[in-house]
Coordinates of C-alpha atoms in Angstrom, one line a residue:
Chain A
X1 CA 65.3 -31.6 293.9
X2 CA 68.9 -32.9 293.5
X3 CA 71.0 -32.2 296.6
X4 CA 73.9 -32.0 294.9
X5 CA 74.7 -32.9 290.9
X6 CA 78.4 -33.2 289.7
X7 CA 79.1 -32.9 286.0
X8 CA 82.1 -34.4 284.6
X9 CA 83.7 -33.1 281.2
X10 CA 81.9 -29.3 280.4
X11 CA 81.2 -29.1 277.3
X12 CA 78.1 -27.8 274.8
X13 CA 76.6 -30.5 276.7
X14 CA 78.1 -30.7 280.0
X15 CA 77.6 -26.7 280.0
X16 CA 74.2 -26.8 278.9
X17 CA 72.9 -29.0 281.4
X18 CA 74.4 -27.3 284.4
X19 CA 73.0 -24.0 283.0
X20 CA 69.6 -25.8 282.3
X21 CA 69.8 -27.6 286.2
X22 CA 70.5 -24.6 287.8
X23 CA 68.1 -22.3 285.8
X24 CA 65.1 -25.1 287.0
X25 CA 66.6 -25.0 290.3
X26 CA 67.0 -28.7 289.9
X27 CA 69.3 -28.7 292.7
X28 CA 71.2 -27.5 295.6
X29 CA 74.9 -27.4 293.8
X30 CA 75.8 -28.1 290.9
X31 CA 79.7 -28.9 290.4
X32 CA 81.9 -29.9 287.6
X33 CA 85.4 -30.8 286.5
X34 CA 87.0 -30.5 282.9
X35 CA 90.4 -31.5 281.9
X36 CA 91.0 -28.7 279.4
X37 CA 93.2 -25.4 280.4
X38 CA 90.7 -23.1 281.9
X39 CA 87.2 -24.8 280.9
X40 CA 86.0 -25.3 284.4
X41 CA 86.4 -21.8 285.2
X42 CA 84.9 -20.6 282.0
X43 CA 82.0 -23.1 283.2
X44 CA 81.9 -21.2 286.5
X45 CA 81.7 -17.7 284.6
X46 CA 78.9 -18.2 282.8
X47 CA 77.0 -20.0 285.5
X48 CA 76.7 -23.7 284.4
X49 CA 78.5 -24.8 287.9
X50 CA 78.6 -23.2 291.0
X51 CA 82.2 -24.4 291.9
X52 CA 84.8 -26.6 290.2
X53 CA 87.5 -29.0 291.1
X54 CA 91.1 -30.4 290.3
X55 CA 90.3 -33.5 291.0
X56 CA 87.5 -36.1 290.1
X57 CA 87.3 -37.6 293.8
X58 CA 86.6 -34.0 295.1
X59 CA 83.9 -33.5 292.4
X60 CA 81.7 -36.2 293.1
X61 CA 82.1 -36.3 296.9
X62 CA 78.9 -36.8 298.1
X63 CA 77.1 -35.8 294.7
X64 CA 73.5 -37.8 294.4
X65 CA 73.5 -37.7 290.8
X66 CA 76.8 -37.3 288.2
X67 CA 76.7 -36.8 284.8
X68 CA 79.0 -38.0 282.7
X69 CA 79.2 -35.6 279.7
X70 CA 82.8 -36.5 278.5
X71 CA 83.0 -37.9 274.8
X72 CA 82.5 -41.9 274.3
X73 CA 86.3 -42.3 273.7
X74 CA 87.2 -41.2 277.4
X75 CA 84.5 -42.8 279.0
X76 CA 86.0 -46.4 279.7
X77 CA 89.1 -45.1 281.7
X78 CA 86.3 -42.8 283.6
X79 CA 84.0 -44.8 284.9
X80 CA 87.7 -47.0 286.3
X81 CA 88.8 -44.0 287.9
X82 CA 85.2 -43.4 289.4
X83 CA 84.7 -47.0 290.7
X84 CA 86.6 -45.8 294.0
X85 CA 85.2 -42.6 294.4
X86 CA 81.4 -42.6 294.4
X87 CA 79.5 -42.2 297.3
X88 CA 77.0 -45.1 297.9
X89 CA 73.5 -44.6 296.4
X90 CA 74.9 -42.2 293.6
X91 CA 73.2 -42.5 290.5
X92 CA 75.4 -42.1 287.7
X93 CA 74.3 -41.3 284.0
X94 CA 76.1 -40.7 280.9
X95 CA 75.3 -38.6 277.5
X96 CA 77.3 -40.6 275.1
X97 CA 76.0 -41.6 271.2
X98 CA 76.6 -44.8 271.8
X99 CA 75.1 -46.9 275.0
X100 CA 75.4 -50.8 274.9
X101 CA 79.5 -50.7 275.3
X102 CA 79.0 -47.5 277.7
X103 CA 76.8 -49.8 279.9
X104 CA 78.6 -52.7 279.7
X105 CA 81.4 -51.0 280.9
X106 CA 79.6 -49.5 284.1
X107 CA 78.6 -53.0 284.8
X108 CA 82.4 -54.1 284.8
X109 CA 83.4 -51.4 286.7
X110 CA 81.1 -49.4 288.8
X111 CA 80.4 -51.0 292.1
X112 CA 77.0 -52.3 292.7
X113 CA 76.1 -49.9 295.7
X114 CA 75.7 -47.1 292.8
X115 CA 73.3 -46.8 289.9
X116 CA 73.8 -46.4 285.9
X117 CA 71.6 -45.2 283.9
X118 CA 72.5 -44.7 280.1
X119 CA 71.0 -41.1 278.6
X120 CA 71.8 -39.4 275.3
X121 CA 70.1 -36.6 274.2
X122 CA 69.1 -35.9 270.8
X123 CA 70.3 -32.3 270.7
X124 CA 73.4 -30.5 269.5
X125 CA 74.4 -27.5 267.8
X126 CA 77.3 -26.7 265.2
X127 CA 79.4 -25.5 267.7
X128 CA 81.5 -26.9 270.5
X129 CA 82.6 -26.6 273.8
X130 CA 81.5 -24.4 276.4
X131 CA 81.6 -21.0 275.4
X132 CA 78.3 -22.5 273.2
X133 CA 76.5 -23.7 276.0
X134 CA 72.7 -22.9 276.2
X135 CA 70.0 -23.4 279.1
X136 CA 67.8 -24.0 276.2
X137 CA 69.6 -27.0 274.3
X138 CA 67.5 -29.5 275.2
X139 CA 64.3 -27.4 275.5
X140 CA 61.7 -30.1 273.4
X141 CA 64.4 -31.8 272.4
X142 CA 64.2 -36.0 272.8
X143 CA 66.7 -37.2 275.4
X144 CA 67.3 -41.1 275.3
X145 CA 67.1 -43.2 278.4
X146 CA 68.3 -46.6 278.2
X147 CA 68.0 -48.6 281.5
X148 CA 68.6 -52.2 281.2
X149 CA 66.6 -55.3 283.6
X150 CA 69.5 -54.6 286.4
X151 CA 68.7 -50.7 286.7
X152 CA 67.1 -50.0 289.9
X153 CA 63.9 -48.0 289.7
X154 CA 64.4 -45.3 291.8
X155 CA 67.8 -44.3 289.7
X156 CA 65.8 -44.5 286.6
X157 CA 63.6 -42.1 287.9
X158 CA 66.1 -39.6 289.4
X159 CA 67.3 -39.4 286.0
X160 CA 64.1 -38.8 284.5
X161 CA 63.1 -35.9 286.6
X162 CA 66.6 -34.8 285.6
X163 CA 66.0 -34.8 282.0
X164 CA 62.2 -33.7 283.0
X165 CA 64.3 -30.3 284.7
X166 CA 66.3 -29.9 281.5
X167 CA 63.0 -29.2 279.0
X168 CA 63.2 -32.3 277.2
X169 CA 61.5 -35.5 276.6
X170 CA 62.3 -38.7 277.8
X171 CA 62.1 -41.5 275.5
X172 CA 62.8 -45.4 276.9
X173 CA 64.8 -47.5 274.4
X174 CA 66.9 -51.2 274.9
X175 CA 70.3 -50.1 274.5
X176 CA 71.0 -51.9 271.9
X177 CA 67.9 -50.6 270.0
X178 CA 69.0 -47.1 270.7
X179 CA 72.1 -48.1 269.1
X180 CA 70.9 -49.6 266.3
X181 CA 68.4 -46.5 265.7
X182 CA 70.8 -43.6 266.3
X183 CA 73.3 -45.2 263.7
X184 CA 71.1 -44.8 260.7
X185 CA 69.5 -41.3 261.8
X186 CA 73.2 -39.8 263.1
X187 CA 76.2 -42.0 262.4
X188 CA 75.6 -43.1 259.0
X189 CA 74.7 -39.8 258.2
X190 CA 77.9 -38.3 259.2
X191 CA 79.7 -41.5 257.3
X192 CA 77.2 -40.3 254.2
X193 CA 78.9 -36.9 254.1
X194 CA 82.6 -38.0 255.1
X195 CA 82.5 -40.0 252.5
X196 CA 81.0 -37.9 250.1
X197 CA 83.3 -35.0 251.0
X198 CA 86.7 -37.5 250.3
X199 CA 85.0 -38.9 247.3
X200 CA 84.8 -35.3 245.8
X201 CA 88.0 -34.1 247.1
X202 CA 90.2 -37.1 245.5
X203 CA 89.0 -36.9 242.0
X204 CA 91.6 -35.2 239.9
X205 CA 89.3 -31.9 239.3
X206 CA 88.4 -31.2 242.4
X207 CA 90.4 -28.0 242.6
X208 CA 88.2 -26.8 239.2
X209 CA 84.1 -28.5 240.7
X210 CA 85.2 -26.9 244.5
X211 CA 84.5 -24.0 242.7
X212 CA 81.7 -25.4 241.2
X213 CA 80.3 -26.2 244.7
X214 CA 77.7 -24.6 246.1
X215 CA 74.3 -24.9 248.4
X216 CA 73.9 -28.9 247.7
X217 CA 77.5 -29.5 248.3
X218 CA 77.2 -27.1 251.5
X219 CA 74.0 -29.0 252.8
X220 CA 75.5 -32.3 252.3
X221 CA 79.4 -32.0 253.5
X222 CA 78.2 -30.2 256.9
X223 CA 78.5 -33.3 258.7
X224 CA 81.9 -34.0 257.4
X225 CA 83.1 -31.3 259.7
X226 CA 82.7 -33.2 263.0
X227 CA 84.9 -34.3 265.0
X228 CA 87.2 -37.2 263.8
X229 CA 88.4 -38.7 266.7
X230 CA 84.6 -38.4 268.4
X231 CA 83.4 -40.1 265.3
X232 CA 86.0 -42.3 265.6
X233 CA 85.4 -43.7 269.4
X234 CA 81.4 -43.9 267.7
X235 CA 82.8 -46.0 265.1
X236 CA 84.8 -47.8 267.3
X237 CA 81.6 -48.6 270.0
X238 CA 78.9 -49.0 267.5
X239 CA 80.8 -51.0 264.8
X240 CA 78.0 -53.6 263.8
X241 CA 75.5 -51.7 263.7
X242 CA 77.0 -48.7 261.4
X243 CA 78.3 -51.2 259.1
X244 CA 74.6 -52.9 258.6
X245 CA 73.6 -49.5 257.8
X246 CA 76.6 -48.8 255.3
X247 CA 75.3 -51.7 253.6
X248 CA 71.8 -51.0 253.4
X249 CA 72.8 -47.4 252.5
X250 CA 75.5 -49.1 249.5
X251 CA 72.6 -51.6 248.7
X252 CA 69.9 -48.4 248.0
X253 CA 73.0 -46.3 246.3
X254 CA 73.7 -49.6 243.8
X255 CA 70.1 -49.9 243.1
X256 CA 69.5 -46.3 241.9
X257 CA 72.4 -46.5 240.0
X258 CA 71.2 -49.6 237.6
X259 CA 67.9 -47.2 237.3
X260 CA 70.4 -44.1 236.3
X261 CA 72.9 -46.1 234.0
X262 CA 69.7 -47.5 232.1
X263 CA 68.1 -44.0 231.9
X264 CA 65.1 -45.3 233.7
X265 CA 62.5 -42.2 233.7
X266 CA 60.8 -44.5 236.8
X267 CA 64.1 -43.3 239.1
X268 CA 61.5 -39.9 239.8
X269 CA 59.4 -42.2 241.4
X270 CA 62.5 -43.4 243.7
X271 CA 63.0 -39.5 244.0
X272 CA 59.6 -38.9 245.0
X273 CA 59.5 -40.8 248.3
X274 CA 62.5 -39.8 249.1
X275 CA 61.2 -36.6 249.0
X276 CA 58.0 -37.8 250.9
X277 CA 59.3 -38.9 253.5
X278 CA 62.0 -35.8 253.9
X279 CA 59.0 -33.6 253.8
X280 CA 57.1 -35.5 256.3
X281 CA 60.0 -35.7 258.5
X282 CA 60.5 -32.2 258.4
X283 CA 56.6 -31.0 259.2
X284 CA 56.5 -33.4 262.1
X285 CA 60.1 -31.8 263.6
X286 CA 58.1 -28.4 263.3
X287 CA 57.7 -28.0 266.7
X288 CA 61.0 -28.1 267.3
X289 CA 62.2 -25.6 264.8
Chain B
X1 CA 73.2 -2.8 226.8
X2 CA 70.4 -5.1 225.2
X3 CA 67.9 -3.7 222.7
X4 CA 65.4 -6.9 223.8
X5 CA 65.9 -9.5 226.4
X6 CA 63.3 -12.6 226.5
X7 CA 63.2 -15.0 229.6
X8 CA 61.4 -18.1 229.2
X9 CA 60.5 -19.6 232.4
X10 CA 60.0 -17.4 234.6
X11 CA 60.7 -19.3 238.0
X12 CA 63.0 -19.0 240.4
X13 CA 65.7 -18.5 238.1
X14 CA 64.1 -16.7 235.5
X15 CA 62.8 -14.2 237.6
X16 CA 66.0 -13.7 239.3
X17 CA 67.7 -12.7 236.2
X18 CA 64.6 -10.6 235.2
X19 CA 64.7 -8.9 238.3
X20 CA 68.8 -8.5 238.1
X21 CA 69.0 -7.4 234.5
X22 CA 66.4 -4.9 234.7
X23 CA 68.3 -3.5 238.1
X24 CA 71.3 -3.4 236.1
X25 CA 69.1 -1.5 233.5
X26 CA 70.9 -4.1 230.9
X27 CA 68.3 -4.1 228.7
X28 CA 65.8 -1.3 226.7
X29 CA 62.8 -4.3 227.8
X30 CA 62.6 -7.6 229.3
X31 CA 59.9 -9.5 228.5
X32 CA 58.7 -13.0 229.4
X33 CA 56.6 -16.3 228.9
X34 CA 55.7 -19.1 231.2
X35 CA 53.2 -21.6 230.7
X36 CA 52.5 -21.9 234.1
X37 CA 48.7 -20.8 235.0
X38 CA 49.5 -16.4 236.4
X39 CA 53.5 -16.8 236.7
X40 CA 53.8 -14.3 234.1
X41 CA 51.4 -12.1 235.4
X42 CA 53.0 -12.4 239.0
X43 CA 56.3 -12.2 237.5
X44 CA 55.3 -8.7 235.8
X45 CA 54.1 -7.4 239.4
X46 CA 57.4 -8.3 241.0
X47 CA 59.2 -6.2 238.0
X48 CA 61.1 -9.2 237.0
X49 CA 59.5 -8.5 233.4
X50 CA 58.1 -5.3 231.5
X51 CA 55.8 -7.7 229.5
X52 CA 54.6 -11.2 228.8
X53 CA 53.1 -13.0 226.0
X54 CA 50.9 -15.9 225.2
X55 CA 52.9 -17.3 222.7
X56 CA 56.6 -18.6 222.4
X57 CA 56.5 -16.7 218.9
X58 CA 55.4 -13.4 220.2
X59 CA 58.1 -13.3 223.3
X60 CA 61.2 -14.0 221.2
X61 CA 60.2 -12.1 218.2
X62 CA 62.8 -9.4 217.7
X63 CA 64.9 -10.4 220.7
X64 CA 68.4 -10.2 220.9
X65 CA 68.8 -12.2 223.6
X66 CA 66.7 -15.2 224.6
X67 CA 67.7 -16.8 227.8
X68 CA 65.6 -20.7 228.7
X69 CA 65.2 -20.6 232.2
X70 CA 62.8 -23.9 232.2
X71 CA 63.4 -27.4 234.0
X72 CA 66.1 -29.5 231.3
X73 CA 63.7 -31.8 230.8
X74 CA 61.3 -29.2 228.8
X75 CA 64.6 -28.2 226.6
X76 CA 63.9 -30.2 223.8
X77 CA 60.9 -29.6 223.0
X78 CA 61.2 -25.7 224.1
X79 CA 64.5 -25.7 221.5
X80 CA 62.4 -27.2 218.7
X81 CA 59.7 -25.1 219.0
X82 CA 62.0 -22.1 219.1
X83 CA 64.0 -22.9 216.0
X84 CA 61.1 -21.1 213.1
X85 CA 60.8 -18.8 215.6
X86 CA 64.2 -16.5 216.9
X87 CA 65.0 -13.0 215.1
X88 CA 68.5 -13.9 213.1
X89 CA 71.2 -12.9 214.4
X90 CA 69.8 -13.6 217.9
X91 CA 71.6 -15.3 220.9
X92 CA 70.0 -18.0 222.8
X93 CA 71.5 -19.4 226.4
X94 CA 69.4 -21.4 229.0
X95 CA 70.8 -22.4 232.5
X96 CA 70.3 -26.0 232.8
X97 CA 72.1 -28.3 234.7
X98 CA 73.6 -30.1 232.5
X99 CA 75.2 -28.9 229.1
X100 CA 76.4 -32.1 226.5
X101 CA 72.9 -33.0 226.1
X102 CA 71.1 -29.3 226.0
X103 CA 74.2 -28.2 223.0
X104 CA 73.8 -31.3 221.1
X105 CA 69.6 -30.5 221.2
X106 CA 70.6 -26.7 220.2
X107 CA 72.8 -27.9 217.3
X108 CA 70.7 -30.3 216.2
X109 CA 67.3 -27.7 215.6
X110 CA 68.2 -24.0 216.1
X111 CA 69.0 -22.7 212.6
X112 CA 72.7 -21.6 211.7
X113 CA 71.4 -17.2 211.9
X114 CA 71.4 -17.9 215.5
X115 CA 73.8 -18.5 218.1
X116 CA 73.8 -20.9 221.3
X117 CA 75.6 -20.3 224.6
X118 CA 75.6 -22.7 227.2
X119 CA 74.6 -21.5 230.2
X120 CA 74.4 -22.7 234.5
X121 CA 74.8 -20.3 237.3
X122 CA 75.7 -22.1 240.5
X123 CA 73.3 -20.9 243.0
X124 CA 69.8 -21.7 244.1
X125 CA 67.8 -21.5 247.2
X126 CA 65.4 -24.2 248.3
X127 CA 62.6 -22.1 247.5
X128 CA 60.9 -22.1 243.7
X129 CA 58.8 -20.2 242.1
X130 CA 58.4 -16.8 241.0
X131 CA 57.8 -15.0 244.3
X132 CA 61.3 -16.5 245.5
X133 CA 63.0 -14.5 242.7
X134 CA 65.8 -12.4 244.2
X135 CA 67.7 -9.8 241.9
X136 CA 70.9 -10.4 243.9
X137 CA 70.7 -14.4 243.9
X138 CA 73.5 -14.8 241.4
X139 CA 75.5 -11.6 243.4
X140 CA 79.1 -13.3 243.5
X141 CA 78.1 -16.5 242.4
X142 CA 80.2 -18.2 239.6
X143 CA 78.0 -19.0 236.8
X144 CA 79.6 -21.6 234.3
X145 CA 79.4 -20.5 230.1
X146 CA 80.5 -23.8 228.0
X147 CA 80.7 -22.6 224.1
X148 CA 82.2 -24.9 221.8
X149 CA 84.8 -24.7 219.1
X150 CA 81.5 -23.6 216.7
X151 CA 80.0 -20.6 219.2
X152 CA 80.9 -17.4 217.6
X153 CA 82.8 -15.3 219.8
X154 CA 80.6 -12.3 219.6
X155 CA 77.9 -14.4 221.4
X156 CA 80.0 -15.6 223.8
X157 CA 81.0 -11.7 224.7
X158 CA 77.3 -11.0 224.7
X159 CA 76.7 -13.3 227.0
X160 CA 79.4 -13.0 229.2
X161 CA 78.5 -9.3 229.7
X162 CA 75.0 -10.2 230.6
X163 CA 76.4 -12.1 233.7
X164 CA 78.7 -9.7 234.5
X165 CA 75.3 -7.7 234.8
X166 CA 73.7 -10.2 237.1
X167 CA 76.8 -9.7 239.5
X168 CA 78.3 -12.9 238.6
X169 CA 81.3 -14.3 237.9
X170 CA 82.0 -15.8 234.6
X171 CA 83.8 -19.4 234.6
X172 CA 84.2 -21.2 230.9
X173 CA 84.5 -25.0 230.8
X174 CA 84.3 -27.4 228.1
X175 CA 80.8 -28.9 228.0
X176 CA 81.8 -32.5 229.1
X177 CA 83.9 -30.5 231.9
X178 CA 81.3 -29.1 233.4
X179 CA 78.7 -31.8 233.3
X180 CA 81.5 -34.3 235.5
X181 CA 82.4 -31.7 237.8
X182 CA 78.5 -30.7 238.5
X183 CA 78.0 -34.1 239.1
X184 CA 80.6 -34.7 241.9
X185 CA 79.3 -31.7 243.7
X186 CA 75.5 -31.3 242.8
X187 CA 74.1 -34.1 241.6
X188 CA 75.7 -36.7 243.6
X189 CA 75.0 -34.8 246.8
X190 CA 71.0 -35.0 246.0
X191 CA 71.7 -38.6 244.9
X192 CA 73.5 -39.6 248.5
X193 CA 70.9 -37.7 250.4
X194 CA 67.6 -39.1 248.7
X195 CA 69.6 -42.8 249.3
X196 CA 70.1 -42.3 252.9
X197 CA 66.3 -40.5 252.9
X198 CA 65.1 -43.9 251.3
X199 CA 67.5 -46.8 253.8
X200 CA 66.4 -45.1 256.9
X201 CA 62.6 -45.0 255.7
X202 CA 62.4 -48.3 254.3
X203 CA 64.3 -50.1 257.7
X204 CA 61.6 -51.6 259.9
X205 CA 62.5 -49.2 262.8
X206 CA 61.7 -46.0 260.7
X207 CA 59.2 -45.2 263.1
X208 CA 60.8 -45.2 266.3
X209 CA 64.3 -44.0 264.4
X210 CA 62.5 -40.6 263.1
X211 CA 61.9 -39.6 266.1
X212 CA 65.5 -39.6 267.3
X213 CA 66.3 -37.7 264.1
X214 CA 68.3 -34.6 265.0
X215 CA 70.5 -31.9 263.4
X216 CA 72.4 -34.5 261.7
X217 CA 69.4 -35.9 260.0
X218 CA 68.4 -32.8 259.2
X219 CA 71.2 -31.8 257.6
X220 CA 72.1 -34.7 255.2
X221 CA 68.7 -35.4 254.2
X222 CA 67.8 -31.5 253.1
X223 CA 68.6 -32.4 249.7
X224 CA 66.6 -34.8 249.2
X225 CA 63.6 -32.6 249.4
X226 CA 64.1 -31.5 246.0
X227 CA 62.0 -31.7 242.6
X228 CA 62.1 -35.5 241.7
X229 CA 61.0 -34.9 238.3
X230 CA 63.9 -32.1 237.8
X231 CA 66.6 -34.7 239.1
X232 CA 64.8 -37.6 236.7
X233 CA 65.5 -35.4 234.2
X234 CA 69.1 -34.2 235.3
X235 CA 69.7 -38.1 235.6
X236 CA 68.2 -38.7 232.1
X237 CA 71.0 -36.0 231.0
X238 CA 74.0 -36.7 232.9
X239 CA 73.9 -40.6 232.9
X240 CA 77.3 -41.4 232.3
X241 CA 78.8 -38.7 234.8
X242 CA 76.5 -39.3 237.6
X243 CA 77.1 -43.3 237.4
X244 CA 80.9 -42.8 237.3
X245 CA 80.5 -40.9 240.7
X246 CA 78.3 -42.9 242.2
X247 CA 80.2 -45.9 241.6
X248 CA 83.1 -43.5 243.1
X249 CA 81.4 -42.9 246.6
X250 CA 80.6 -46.3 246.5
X251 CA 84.1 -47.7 246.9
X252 CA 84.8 -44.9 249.4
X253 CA 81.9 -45.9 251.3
X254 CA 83.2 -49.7 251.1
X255 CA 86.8 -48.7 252.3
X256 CA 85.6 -47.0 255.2
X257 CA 83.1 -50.0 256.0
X258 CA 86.2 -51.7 255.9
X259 CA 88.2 -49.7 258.8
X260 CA 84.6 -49.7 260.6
X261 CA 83.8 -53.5 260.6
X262 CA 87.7 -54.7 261.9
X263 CA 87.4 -51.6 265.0
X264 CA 90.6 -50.2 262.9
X265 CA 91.6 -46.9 264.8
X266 CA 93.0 -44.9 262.0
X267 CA 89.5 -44.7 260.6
X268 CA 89.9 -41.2 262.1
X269 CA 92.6 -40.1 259.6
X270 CA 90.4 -40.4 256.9
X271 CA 87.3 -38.4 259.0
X272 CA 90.0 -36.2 259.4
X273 CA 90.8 -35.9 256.0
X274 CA 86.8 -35.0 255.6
X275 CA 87.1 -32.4 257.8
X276 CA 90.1 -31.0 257.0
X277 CA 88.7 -30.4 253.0
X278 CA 85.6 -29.4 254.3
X279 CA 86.7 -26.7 256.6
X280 CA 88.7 -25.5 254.0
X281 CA 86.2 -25.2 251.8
X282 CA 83.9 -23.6 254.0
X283 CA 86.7 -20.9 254.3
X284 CA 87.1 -20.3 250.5
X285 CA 83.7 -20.1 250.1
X286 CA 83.2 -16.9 252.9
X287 CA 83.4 -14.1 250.8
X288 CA 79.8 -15.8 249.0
X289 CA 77.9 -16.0 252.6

């Protein structure tokens, strides 16, 4: 059991964990802090934090573990403001999509009498902020850990029991590995649907087909709706590796056209695995759903 | 109302409208055929049909209506076969995908006492089969009629009238119209999603990557799931259209690979952009869910 845990940024996620923490009794206090107009008390209303602060030094005043929950765009300047503030032998861990820049920036900046330890769990939901938060979000859900050779032990297993508290899995990956993974199954699906969604809406009919539009166009624009400036910082801190995957991805799209524009009948074969493997994919999430 | 409607194919689709018209009580009988091994008989429990028949001959004898409610790529075939077959005077309409093709095939073999109306209604479920059939599917729905200069107008009203009777809404295109439009927003979708399906599964990391597969996954990749040989056979009819568009996303997806690979910040106008079409979308389409 945490003495005390300080979230920073609540969120779906920050919000979520603090309701999951305290509803495990995973610790003696939990505490946050949110820059938006009134989310920290909304956060204390529904029970994700006991008590919130105005300022970050306050929150993680003698907090054992902090979560970082903010998005990946604000996390730089964060973990500079932090560097001063933490109390020695805090462990520190982070929920960001992306984790090799988040980590290198903790090494620049966090001082060595505290621990990092990258997470990022592979939940979410539709909706945002923290009026959607849920004690269950993670519940059997995979949460990435990412420790590198310089992460000491005992923080890497504080965190686990953390993520242990929350309901979920833990799963061990190199952080650029994660990276590398999580852009084909999550960023270059949202760049999939983004671009989809533009290509349809600057054609010169599109006011006619968005009538036309309907379940398939539904299923495959949901993405699109995501946050663009959270898309944006992933963009921005997982460059190569989402542009090896646009490639593959343009490489694939190039090669099923030839098989279209030649009216190959084999292209159902193409369609078949596809289908495999969606099907597959979706019997082993099962337990999940 | 009809004297005799016949529905042949009696999946999803088919027994939707069976189940619709005869709510509507828009016909004196509906009856049925479907080679597949107790559809009929399953679609005559349901009530999506009165009666069904063992022969093509016997189902569409004395019908005044005669709607095709198979796969496109059993059209041809079906349309020959039909064409010693249909009571003059009769009107025929299917609901394919895709419309050039299907009108040229109806042109070319039904004889000149009958009349063709090209027919799609834009909704669906991922379910198939008969015992999916829902009498309100096409409820509010636009379905797409495409006659040409040579449809006789009193077919065109009949037809019209029997979608009003499903609860739809009627939209006319030209047939060329429709098959370009469909593609941007139906056929391209299931194109982009089986791609992505088939980059992640063939990258050497597949299966560590599926694991971390979340919403986001789930979401693009839904599509793909779908009937391979029904898209072959879309593909094998909409060639020209589904090329154009995929070569269409491709430069989209090249342009943003672009802003992604030189760390460009305003990458986030054009998610924005995404989002913003997206959302609105979502709106207009809220009186449908």
């Amino acid at each position: 059991m945490f003495s005390r845990v300080a979230i920073i940024g609540l969120g779906l996620i920050g919000g979520s964990m603090g309701l999951a923490l305290r509803k495990a009794k995973a610790a003696q206090q939990v505490v946050g802090y949110d820059l938006g107009r009134g989310v920290s008390d909304r956060a204390r209303k529904i029970g994700a934090i006991e008590q919130h602060y105005h300022s970050l030094a306050d929150t993680v005043r003698g907090a054992e573990l902090v979560i970082l929950a903010t998005p990946v765009g604000a996390m730089k300047a964060l973990l500079q403001n932090l560097s001063d503030l933490l109390s020695p032998g805090a462990v520190v861990t982070d929920v960001a999509s992306t984790k090799v820049q988040v980590i290198s920036w903790a090494e620049e900046f966090l001082p060595s009498s505290v621990s990092f330890v990258g997470g990022h769990p592979m939940s979410g939901k539709e909706l945002s902020g923290v009026e959607a938060a849920d004690a269950e979000l993670f519940s059997n859900y995979i949460y990435c850990l990412t420790p590198t050779a310089r992460t000491r032990p005992t923080a890497v297993s504080k965190v686990s029991s953390m993520v242990e508290s929350l309901g979920a899995r833990v799963r061990f990956l190199e952080p650029a590995e994660h990276d590398g993974q999580v852009a084909g199954v999550s960023h270059l699906p949202f760049i999939a649907s983004a671009a989809l969604v533009n290509t349809a809406a600057e054609s010169a009919s599109w006011g006619d087909a968005s009538l036309l539009a309907a379940n398939g166009f539904r299923d495959i624009s949901r993405l699109a709706a995501g946050n663009p400036i959270m898309y944006r910082d992933i963009c921005l801190t997982n460059s190569e590796a989402i542009v090896r995957w646009i490639d593959g991805y343009i490489a694939t799209l190039r090669d099923m056209r030839e098989h279209i524009a030649t009216h190959d009948r084999d292209i159902e074969e193409t369609f078949a695995q596809a289908q495999h493997v969606r099907l597959k994919w979706q019997e082993e999430q099962s337990i999940k759903e």
